[in-house]
XYZ file of C-alpha atoms in Angstrom:
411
model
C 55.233 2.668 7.582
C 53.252 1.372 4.694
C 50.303 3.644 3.662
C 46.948 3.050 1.206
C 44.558 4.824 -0.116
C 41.614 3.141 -1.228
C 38.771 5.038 -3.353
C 34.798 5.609 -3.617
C 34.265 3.826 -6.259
C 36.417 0.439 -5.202
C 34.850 0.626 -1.540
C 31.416 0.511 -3.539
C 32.811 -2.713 -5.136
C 33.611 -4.638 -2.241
C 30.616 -3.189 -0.559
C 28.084 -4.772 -3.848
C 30.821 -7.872 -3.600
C 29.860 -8.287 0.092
C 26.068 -7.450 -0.423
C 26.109 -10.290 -3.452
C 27.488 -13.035 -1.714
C 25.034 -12.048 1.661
C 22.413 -12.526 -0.924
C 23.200 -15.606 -2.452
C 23.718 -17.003 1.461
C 20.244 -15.889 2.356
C 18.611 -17.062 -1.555
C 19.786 -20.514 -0.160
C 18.510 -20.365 3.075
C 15.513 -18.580 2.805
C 14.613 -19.776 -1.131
C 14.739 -16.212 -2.432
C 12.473 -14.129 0.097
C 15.388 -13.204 2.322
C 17.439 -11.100 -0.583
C 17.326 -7.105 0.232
C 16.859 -4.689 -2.563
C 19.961 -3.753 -3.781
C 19.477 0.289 -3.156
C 18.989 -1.095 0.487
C 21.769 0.876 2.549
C 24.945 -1.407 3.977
C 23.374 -0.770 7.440
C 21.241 -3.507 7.387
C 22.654 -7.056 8.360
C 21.269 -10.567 8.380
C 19.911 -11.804 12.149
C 19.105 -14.787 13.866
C 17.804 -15.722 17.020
C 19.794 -17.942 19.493
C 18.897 -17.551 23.066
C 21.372 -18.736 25.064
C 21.342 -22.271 26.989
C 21.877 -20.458 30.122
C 18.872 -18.107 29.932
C 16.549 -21.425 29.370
C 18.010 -22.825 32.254
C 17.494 -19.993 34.259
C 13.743 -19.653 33.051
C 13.189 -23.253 34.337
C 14.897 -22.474 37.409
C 12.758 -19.615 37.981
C 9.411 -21.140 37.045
C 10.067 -24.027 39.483
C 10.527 -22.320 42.560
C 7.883 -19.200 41.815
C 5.623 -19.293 44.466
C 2.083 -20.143 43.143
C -0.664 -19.224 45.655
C -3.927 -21.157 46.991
C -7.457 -20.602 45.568
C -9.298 -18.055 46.138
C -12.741 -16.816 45.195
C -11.764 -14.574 42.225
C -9.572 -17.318 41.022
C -11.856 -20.200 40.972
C -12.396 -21.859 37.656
C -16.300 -20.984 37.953
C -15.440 -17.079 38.095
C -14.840 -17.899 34.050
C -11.842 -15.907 34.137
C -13.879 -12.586 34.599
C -12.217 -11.651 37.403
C -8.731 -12.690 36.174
C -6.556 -15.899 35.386
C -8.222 -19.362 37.202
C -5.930 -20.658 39.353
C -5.912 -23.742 37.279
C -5.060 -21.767 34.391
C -2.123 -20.827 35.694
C -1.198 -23.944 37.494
C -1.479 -25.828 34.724
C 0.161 -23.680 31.931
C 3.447 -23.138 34.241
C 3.426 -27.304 34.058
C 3.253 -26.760 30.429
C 5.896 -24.496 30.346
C 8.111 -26.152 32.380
C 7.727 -29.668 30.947
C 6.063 -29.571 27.412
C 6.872 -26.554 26.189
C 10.498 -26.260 23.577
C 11.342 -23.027 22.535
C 14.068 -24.345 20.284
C 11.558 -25.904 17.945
C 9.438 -22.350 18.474
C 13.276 -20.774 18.035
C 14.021 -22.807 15.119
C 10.373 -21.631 13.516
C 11.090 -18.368 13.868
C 14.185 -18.602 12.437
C 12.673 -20.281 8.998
C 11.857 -16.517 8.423
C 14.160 -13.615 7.127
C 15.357 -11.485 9.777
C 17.396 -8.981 9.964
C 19.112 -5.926 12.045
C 18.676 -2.111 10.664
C 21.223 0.660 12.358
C 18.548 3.461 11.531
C 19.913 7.765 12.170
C 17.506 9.187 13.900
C 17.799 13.398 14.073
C 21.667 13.440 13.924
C 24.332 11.259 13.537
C 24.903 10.057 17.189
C 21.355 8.997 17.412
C 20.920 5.429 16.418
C 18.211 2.984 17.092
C 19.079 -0.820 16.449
C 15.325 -2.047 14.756
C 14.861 -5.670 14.179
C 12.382 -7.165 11.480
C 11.207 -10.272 9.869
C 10.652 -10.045 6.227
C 9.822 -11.269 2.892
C 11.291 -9.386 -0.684
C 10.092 -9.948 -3.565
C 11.644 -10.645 -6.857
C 8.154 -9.136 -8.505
C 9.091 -5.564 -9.748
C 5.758 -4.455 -9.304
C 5.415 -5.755 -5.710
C 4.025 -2.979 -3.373
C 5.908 -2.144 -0.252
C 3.889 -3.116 3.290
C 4.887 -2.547 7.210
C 3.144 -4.302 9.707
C 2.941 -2.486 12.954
C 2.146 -5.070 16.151
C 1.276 -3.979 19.266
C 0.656 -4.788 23.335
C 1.409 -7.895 24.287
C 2.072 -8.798 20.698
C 5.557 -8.627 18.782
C 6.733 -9.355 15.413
C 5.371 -12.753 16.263
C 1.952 -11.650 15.424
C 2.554 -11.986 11.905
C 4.681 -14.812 11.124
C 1.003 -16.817 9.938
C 0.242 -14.374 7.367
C 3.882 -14.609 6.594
C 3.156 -18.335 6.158
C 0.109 -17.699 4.614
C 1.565 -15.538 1.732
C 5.138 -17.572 1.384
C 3.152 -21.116 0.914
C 1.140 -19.120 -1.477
C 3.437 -17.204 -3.733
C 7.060 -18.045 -5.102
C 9.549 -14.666 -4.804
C 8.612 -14.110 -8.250
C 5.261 -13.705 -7.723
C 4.537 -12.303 -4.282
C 2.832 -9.264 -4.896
C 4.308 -7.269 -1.546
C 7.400 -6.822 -0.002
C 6.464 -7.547 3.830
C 8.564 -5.740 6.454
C 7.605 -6.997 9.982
C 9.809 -4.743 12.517
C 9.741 -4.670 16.204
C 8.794 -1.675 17.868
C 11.659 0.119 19.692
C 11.850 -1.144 23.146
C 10.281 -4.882 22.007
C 12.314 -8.212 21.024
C 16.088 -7.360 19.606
C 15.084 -3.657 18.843
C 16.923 -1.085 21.072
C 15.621 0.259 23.871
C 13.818 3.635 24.210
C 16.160 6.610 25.346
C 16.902 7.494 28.808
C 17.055 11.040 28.635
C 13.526 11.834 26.929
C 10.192 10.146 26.514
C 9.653 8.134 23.139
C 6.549 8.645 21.371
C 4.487 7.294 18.991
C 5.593 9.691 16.344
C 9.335 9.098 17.353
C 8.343 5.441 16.544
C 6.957 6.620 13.167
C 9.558 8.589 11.809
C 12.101 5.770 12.941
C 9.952 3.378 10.952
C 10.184 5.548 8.035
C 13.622 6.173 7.742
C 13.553 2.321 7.966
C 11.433 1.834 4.942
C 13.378 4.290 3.035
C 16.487 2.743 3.882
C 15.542 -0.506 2.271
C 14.751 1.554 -0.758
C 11.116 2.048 -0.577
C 11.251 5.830 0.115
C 9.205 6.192 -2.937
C 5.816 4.783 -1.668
C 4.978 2.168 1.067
C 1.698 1.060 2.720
C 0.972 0.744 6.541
C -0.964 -1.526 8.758
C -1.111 -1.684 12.532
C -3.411 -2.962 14.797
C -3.487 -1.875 18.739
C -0.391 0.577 19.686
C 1.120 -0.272 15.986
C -2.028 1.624 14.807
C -1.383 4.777 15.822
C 2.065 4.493 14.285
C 0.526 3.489 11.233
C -2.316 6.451 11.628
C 0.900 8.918 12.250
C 3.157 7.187 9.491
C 0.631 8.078 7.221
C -0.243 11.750 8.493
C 3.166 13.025 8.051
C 5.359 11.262 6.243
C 5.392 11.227 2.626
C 6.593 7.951 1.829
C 3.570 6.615 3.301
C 0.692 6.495 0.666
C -2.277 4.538 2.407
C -3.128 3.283 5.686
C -4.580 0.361 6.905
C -6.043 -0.662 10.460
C -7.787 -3.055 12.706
C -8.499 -1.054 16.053
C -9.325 2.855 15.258
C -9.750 3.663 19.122
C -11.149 6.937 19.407
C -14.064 8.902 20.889
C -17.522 9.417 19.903
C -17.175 12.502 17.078
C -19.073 15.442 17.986
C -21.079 15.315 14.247
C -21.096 12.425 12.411
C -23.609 9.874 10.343
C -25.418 9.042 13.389
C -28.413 7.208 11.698
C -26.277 5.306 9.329
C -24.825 2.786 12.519
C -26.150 -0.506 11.989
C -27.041 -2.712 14.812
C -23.758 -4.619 14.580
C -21.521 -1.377 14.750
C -24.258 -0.501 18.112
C -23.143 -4.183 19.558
C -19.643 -3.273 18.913
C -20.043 -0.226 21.083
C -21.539 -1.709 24.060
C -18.818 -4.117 23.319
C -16.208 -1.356 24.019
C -18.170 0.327 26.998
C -18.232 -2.812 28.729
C -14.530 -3.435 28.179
C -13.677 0.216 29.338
C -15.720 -0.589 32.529
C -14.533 -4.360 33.246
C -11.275 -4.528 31.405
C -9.161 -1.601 31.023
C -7.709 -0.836 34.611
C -4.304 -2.441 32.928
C -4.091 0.584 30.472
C -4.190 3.274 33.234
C -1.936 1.495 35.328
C 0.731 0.665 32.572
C 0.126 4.655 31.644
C 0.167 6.219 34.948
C 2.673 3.672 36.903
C 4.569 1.554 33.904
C 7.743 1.536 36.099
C 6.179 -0.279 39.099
C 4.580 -2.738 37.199
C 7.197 -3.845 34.314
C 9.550 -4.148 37.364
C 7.255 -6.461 39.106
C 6.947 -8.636 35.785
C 9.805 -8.542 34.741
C 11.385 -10.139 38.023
C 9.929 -13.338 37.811
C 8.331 -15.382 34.801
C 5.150 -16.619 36.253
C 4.096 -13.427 37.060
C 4.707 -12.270 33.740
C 2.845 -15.351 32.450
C 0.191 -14.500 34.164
C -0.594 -11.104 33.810
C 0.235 -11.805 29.679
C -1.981 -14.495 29.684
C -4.826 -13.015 30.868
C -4.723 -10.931 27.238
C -4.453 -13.483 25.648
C -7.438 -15.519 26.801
C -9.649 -12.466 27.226
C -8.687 -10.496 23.573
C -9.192 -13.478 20.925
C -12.716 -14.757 19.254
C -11.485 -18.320 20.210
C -8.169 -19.829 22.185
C -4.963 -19.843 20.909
C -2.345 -22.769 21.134
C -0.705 -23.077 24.484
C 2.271 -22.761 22.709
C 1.599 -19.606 20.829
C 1.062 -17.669 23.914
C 4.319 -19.014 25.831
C 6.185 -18.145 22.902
C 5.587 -14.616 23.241
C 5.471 -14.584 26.764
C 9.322 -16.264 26.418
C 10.406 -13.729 23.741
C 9.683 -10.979 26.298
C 10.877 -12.887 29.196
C 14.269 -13.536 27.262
C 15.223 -9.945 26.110
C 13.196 -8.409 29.440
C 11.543 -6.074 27.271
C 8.578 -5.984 29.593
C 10.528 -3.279 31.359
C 10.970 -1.280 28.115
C 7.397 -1.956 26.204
C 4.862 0.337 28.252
C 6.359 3.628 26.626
C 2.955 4.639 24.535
C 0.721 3.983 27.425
C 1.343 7.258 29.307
C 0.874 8.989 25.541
C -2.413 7.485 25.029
C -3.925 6.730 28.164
C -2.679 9.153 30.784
C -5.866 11.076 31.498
C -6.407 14.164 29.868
C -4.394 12.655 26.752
C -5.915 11.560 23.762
C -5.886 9.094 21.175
C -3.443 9.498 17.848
C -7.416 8.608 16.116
C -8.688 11.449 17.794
C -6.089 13.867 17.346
C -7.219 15.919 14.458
C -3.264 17.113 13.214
C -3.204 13.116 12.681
C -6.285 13.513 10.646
C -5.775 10.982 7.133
C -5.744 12.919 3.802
C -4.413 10.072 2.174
C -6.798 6.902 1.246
C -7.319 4.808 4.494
C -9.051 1.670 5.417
C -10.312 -0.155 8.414
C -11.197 -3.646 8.782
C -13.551 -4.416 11.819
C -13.969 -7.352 13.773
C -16.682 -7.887 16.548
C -14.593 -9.178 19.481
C -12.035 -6.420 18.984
C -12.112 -4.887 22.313
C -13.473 -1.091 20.985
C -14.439 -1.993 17.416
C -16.002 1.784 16.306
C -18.478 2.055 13.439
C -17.570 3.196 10.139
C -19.237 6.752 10.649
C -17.051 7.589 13.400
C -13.980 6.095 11.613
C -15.132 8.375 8.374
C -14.172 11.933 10.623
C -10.489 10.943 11.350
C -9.249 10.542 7.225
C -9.917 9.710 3.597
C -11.810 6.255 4.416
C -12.042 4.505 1.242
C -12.048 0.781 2.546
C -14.092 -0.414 5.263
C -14.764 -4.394 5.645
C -16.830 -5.977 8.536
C -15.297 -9.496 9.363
C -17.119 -12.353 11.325
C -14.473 -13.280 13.276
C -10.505 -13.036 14.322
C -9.845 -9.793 16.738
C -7.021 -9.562 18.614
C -4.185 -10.398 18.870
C -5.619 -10.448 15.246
C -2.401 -11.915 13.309
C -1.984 -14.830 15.620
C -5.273 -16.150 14.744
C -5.087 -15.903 11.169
């Protein structure tokens, strides 16, 4: 029997050999964005999406014999959708989807971007979570650090425009951030939450960290999250060091007992009716993915126009002005295809169960590090700067005309 030994230092060669020629791979297929810092740990891999043929066939398969109901009064087209999805809204986008719509080309999109896998040790050394993210590194040395946090019935998708945005702006050289998009545990190719205990928001956070300080950016990073991701963000920032500012698009929270009251302006007072009428008209899903998430990712998950349908509705009701076709049924596909419906509902019994509150109102999640909110008047609670200014250091505030959310897929 033959033995070897083979030492530290030469297993850190091949390991910076192997990292080296990984980066010169993605430098040529990404030009330059896709290249990890090299303190990044050796847990992190290179990922690409390639549904298989046979789950696309068995999409169309199930699409064409779903059972699509007659019309009824709620779902006439004249309702305006304000008692749910028109029956010709639904009718009409399964067509689409059956016979227009080509997730390879939406696959092969994707795919344009960096992505990558991250084994991230969470508590001990037998607890692992898989997280997936799309990202862009800089080459700038003075490039600042930023995780984008999606949320409900977003993913990682969400942010591929701004992605676009700053990529068709900036060579590697000269992008001032490095962008790290992950999906949230339990969404896309990120693992699933645990069987054995409830994951929760924090859980998500501290994951998220470790992430960000695996890639090497434990020494200061910035956050921004919109919907569920904003309560990461909120808690990200709260207790973890590595986490030096905040930013956020939804702030959902309670009216503070003492606050500014006289300083609301009348667009911040539209805003609020804005959110009262949503909390009397729109948010039944929230309880019901809070109180009974099994029943109802179960029932969506089982057959694609049902989850079309219940997805769409968000998306028609939640934007300033319609997305593409195509935009929706590409996130409606990506959870179809990794039936992460059934594992996505996890903060909704944290936030919404009654007698819970919000991570904005929970004061050990108060901000004492610089914080800002940006706040759009079709968000579906958009809260007025005074009531924002009790929950953390608020040293940014911005009022936009338009683009709420799903924010990122309007941009």
């Amino acid at each position: 029997m033959v033995s070897s030994t083979v030492s530290v230092d030469s297993f850190d060669t091949q390991n910076s050999e192997i990292r080296a020629r990984e980066s010169e791979h993605l430098a040529n297929m990404f030009g330059g964005y896709g290249i990890l810092p090299l303190v990044a740990l050796n847990t992190i891999s290179p990922f690409t999406i390639n549904i298989p043929q046979s789950e696309l066939n068995y999409l169309e398969s199930s699409l064409r014999f779903s059972r699509l109901g007659g019309v009824t009064y709620e779902s006439e087209t004249e309702r305006n959708q304000t008692l749910g999805v028109s029956h010709t809204w639904v009718h009409e986008t399964r067509e689409y989807w059956l016979n227009n719509f080509d997730w390879r080309h939406e696959e092969e999109h994707i795919n344009s971007f960096p992505q990558f896998t991250a084994s991230v040790q969470d508590g001990s050394a037998t607890e692992n979570y898989t997280i997936h993210f799309a990202a862009l590194f800089s080459k700038n040395e003075s490039a600042v650090p930023l995780i984008f946090l999606h949320g409900w019935p977003g993913s990682f998708l969400e942010f591929l425009p701004i992605m676009s945005l700053l990529r068709n702006k900036y060579p590697p050289e000269e992008l001032p951030y490095h962008v790290i998009v992950p999906s949230m545990p339990g969404y896309a190719f990120s693992s699933h939450p645990p069987l054995d205990k409830e994951l929760r928001l924090e859980d998500v956070a501290r994951i998220f960290d470790t992430l960000m300080t695996d890639l090497g950016f434990g020494s200061g990073y910035i956050a921004q999250g919109g919907d569920v991701g904003s309560g990461v963000a909120r808690i990200m920032g709260a207790e973890h060091e590595s986490c030096k500012a905040v930013h956020l698009n939804l702030n959902l929270m309670n009216e503070p007992k003492s606050y500014n009251a006289s300083s609301i302006t009348s667009a911040e007072k539209d805003g609020l009716a804005r959110a009262s009428e949503f909390s009397r008209t729109g948010a039944a899903y929230a309880l019901l993915q809070a109180t009974r998430p099994s029943t109802i990712s179960t029932v969506l998950n089982s057959n694609p126009l049902a989850l079309m349908t219940y997805l769409g509705e968000k998306f028609l009701a939640w934007v300033d002005k319609p997305l593409p076709i195509d935009t929706i049924l590409t996130d409606i596909s990506l959870y179809w295809f990794t039936q992460t419906i059934i594992t996505s509902l996890y903060p909704y019994p944290q936030v919404f169960t009654p007698g819970n509150i919000s991570p904005h109102d929970d004061p050990k999640w108060h901000l004492n590090k610089p914080f800002g909110l940006s706040w759009f008047p079709k968000e579906i609670a958009p809260i007025p700067r005074a009531w924002a200014e009790t929950t953390g250091d608020l040293v940014f505030f911005r009022m936009h005309d338009e683009v709420s959310g799903p924010r990122l897929f309007e941009v």
